[in-house]
Each structure stands twice: as structure tokens, then as C-alpha cells.
Coordinates of C-alpha atoms and ligand atoms in Angstrom, one line a residue:
M1 CA 108.6 76.2 97.6
K2 CA 106.8 79.0 95.9
G3 CA 107.4 82.6 97.0
A4 CA 104.7 85.3 97.0
T5 CA 104.3 87.4 94.0
L6 CA 106.5 90.2 95.1
T7 CA 104.7 93.4 95.1
G8 CA 104.9 96.7 96.8
R9 CA 102.1 99.1 96.7
Y10 CA 102.6 101.9 99.1
T11 CA 100.9 105.0 100.3
E12 CA 102.8 107.9 101.7
A13 CA 102.4 106.5 105.1
Y14 CA 104.3 103.5 104.0
N15 CA 107.5 105.4 103.1
E16 CA 109.1 103.9 106.2
V17 CA 109.1 100.4 104.7
M18 CA 110.8 101.4 101.4
R19 CA 114.4 100.5 101.3
I20 CA 117.0 102.1 99.1
L21 CA 120.5 101.0 98.4
I22 CA 123.1 103.7 97.5
V23 CA 126.3 102.4 95.7
E24 CA 128.7 105.3 95.7
D25 CA 132.4 105.5 96.6
E26 CA 132.6 109.2 97.3
K27 CA 131.9 109.4 101.0
K28 CA 130.6 113.0 100.9
I29 CA 128.1 112.3 98.2
A30 CA 127.0 109.0 99.7
N31 CA 126.5 110.7 103.1
F32 CA 124.6 113.6 101.6
I33 CA 122.2 111.3 99.8
E34 CA 121.8 109.0 102.7
R35 CA 121.0 111.8 105.2
G36 CA 118.5 113.3 102.8
L37 CA 116.7 110.1 102.1
K38 CA 116.6 109.1 105.8
E39 CA 115.0 112.5 106.5
Q40 CA 112.3 111.4 104.0
R41 CA 111.8 108.3 106.1
Y42 CA 113.3 105.8 103.6
A43 CA 115.4 103.0 105.0
V44 CA 118.9 103.4 103.4
D45 CA 122.0 101.2 103.0
V46 CA 125.2 102.4 101.5
A47 CA 127.9 100.3 99.7
M48 CA 131.2 102.0 98.9
D49 CA 132.1 99.7 96.0
G50 CA 130.4 97.6 93.3
E51 CA 131.2 94.2 94.9
K52 CA 129.6 95.2 98.2
G53 CA 126.7 96.7 96.3
S54 CA 126.2 93.4 94.4
F55 CA 126.3 91.5 97.7
L56 CA 123.7 93.7 99.4
A57 CA 121.4 93.7 96.3
D58 CA 121.5 89.9 96.4
I59 CA 120.5 89.5 100.1
N60 CA 118.1 92.4 100.5
P61 CA 114.9 93.2 98.7
Y62 CA 115.4 96.8 97.8
D63 CA 112.7 99.1 96.4
L64 CA 115.3 101.2 94.5
I65 CA 119.1 101.3 93.8
I66 CA 121.0 104.5 93.3
L67 CA 124.1 103.5 91.5
D68 CA 127.2 105.6 90.7
V69 CA 128.9 104.8 87.4
M70 CA 132.5 105.5 88.4
L71 CA 133.4 103.0 91.2
P72 CA 136.6 101.2 92.1
G73 CA 136.7 97.6 90.9
M74 CA 133.3 96.6 89.4
D75 CA 131.9 99.8 87.9
G76 CA 128.2 100.9 87.9
F77 CA 127.5 99.7 84.3
S78 CA 128.8 96.2 85.2
L79 CA 126.9 96.1 88.4
C80 CA 123.7 97.3 86.6
R81 CA 124.0 94.5 84.0
D82 CA 124.8 92.0 86.8
I83 CA 121.6 92.9 88.7
R84 CA 119.5 92.6 85.5
K85 CA 121.2 89.3 84.6
K86 CA 120.1 88.0 88.0
K87 CA 116.6 89.2 87.2
L88 CA 116.4 91.3 90.3
D89 CA 113.3 93.4 89.8
V90 CA 114.4 96.7 91.2
P91 CA 114.5 100.2 89.7
I92 CA 118.0 101.5 89.1
L93 CA 118.8 105.2 89.1
M94 CA 122.4 105.8 87.8
L95 CA 124.6 108.7 88.9
T96 CA 127.5 110.0 86.9
A97 CA 129.7 113.0 86.5
K98 CA 129.6 112.3 82.8
D99 CA 126.7 113.7 80.8
K100 CA 127.7 112.4 77.4
V101 CA 124.8 110.8 75.4
I102 CA 126.9 107.7 74.9
D103 CA 127.0 107.0 78.6
K104 CA 123.3 107.5 79.0
V105 CA 122.8 105.0 76.2
R106 CA 125.2 102.6 77.8
G107 CA 123.3 103.0 81.1
F108 CA 119.9 102.4 79.6
E109 CA 121.1 99.4 77.6
G110 CA 122.5 97.9 80.7
G111 CA 119.1 98.1 82.3
A112 CA 119.1 101.4 84.2
D113 CA 115.7 103.1 84.6
D114 CA 116.8 106.6 84.9
Y115 CA 120.0 108.7 84.9
L116 CA 121.1 111.8 86.9
T117 CA 124.2 113.8 86.1
K118 CA 126.4 115.2 88.9
P119 CA 126.3 117.7 90.4
F120 CA 122.6 117.6 91.1
A121 CA 120.3 119.2 93.6
F122 CA 118.9 116.8 96.2
E123 CA 115.4 117.9 95.3
E124 CA 115.9 116.6 91.8
L125 CA 117.2 113.3 93.1
L126 CA 114.2 113.0 95.4
A127 CA 111.8 113.8 92.6
R128 CA 113.3 111.0 90.4
V129 CA 113.3 108.6 93.3
G130 CA 109.6 109.4 93.8
V131 CA 108.8 108.8 90.1
L132 CA 110.6 105.5 90.0
L133 CA 108.9 104.2 93.1
R134 CA 105.5 105.3 92.0
R135 CA 105.9 103.8 88.6
R136 CA 107.1 100.5 90.1
N137 CA 104.2 100.4 92.6
A138 CA 101.6 101.2 89.9
A139 CA 102.8 98.3 87.8
L140 CA 102.5 95.7 90.6
P141 CA 99.4 93.8 91.8
S142 CA 98.2 94.7 95.2
V143 CA 97.4 91.2 96.6
L144 CA 100.2 89.1 97.9
K145 CA 99.6 85.3 98.1
V146 CA 101.6 82.7 100.1
G147 CA 99.9 79.4 100.0
D148 CA 96.3 80.0 101.1
L149 CA 97.2 83.3 102.8
E150 CA 96.1 86.4 101.0
I151 CA 97.2 89.9 101.9
D152 CA 95.5 92.8 100.2
Q153 CA 97.9 95.7 100.4
L154 CA 95.3 98.3 99.4
K155 CA 92.6 97.3 101.9
H156 CA 95.2 96.1 104.5
S157 CA 93.2 93.0 104.9
V158 CA 94.4 89.4 105.5
K159 CA 92.6 86.2 104.7
R160 CA 93.7 82.6 105.3
G161 CA 91.8 79.9 103.4
G162 CA 89.3 82.6 102.4
K163 CA 88.6 83.5 106.0
E164 CA 89.2 87.1 107.1
I165 CA 91.8 87.5 109.9
T166 CA 91.7 90.7 112.1
L167 CA 95.1 92.1 112.8
T168 CA 96.4 95.2 114.6
G169 CA 98.3 97.8 112.6
K170 CA 101.8 96.5 113.6
E171 CA 100.7 92.9 113.1
Y172 CA 99.5 93.8 109.6
A173 CA 102.8 95.6 108.8
L174 CA 104.8 92.6 110.0
I175 CA 102.8 90.0 108.0
E176 CA 103.0 92.3 104.9
Y177 CA 106.8 92.6 105.3
L178 CA 107.2 88.8 105.7
A179 CA 105.0 88.2 102.6
R180 CA 106.9 90.7 100.5
N181 CA 110.0 88.7 101.3
A182 CA 108.2 85.3 101.1
G183 CA 110.7 82.5 100.7
H184 CA 113.5 84.7 102.0
V185 CA 114.7 84.8 105.6
V186 CA 114.3 88.1 107.3
T187 CA 116.3 88.9 110.4
R188 CA 115.0 90.5 113.6
T189 CA 117.0 93.6 112.7
M190 CA 115.5 93.8 109.3
I191 CA 112.0 93.5 110.8
S192 CA 112.6 96.1 113.4
E193 CA 114.0 98.5 110.8
H194 CA 111.1 98.0 108.4
V195 CA 108.1 97.5 110.6
W196 CA 109.1 99.8 113.5
N197 CA 111.6 101.9 111.6
E198 CA 114.2 101.7 114.4
D199 CA 116.8 99.4 115.7
F200 CA 115.8 97.5 118.8
D201 CA 118.4 96.6 121.3
S202 CA 119.5 93.1 120.2
F203 CA 118.1 91.6 123.4
S204 CA 114.7 93.0 122.8
N205 CA 112.1 90.4 122.1
V206 CA 109.4 92.7 120.7
V207 CA 109.7 91.1 117.3
D208 CA 109.3 87.6 118.8
V209 CA 106.2 88.7 120.8
Y210 CA 104.6 90.0 117.6
I211 CA 105.5 86.9 115.7
N212 CA 103.7 84.9 118.4
H213 CA 100.6 87.0 118.0
L214 CA 100.7 86.4 114.2
R215 CA 101.2 82.7 114.7
N216 CA 98.1 82.5 116.9
K217 CA 96.0 84.4 114.4
V218 CA 97.4 83.1 111.1
D219 CA 98.8 79.6 111.7
K220 CA 97.1 78.1 114.8
A221 CA 93.9 77.0 113.1
A222 CA 95.5 76.0 109.8
K223 CA 96.9 72.6 108.9
K224 CA 100.3 73.9 107.7
P225 CA 102.2 76.6 109.4
L226 CA 103.5 79.4 107.1
I227 CA 105.6 81.3 109.6
H228 CA 108.9 79.4 110.2
S229 CA 111.7 80.3 112.7
I230 CA 115.2 80.1 111.5
R231 CA 117.3 79.4 114.6
G232 CA 119.6 82.2 115.4
T233 CA 118.7 84.2 112.3
G234 CA 115.1 85.2 112.1
Y235 CA 111.9 84.2 110.3
V236 CA 110.7 83.1 106.9
L237 CA 107.1 83.0 105.5
K238 CA 106.7 80.1 103.1
E239 CA 104.6 77.1 102.2
Ligands
CA1 CA1 132.3 107.6 92.0

């Protein structure tokens, strides 16, 4: 099974699909960052310690991780090295109360992309988040491929076996989200958060309805289906 080349090229309108993990044990600071980022329409998860952060970074495709250095148990430096060792390709912005050069060096050597010293103004954090996300997006190709399915994230066009498929806006957002996570199962909750930017009631079948639309347009005429149901969990796009 081969996953798609994981890319993420976004315009401002795509802010809502960008997902950020905050690893910070100080509740007040974590809440402050979480609130501010959610107001900017980012999807945000918070982990209060390094182990939880490591777990979340493993199972979710984040676009950025904001990582505090001083954490109980596994500290930020260790978690940063751990993430790089696993070859998770995600920008890391480290936060710390320390502003000693030696700590910055340690952070960069561990694989951090940027560094912010506490206390900081939210605007500065936001500016750095923006720079890291833009840099990441500029470095990535804009076409996602899964088998003979091609998704052009700049043109918002989709082809299967070279044939253009016409999709509605939400259908496109859904297939792009599945393709960005190709080979990984995405739950209905993840889909509703990313594609609709809200939590549906767990009994809602909106996601299933849209998956059916996509199956009719993407899989029906093809020999091999790419959209697979994982019973009781969600969906995965794979060859
Ligand atoms: Ca801390």
C-alpha cells in the first residue's frame, strides 16, 4: 500500500483545515493559545504532557506543533527529537521561559523549526505560526496522487485515470482531506471537524452521505475502489 505524497498547499480560505497541536502543561497558557488560534479558524488539539503529545502526533496529521520545553515527564526537547526520529514531517515551534542561547541551540539541534521565548504577545506567536505554515506549504508539491487518482490542490480539480471528475465544493474538500491522509484511517469526527469545521452530532450521517456521493463519482466507474470503510471507525483512501 502506497500513501499519497502528503502535501498541503493552502490559501487563506483553507485555514479551517489546518490542524495545530499545542503541547503545554500550563493550563492558562495552553487555553490562551488555543482560544486565539481557534479564533483564527485553525483546528486545535491540546496535550498537557509530552506522552500525550507524542501519542497525538502519532495518530493525527498535524500541520504544526507548538511545543513547550518544560513539561512533566518527557520534556519538549525529548519529544521534538522523538518526532524527528519517527520522520514525522511537521514544523515545530518551541516555547520556553528560558532565552539562553544554549537552549535555542539544543532546540534547533533536536529538530525544532523556530523558537519563541515566554512571555510573548499572541500576535508574535501568530506571525511565526503563519511563517512556518507558509514555508511548509511552499516547499510541497500541489498534486496529490493515490493510485490513478490525482488531486490538484491549486486548481481544485480531480482526475481519475486521466479523466476529469466534477465535484461540489464540499465533495472536493472531503476527497482532498482523505488524500492528504491517504493510507491512514480518518474518523467521522475528524472529517466533520476538518471539512465542515464543526462537530456533528454523533448520529448525524452527513459524512456518510458525502462519502456515498464521492464513491459514485470517483469509484463507481473504476476497476478498483479507493475509498474504503473501516467498520465502526471511519474511512481510508488507499490503493
Ligand atoms: Ca511548561
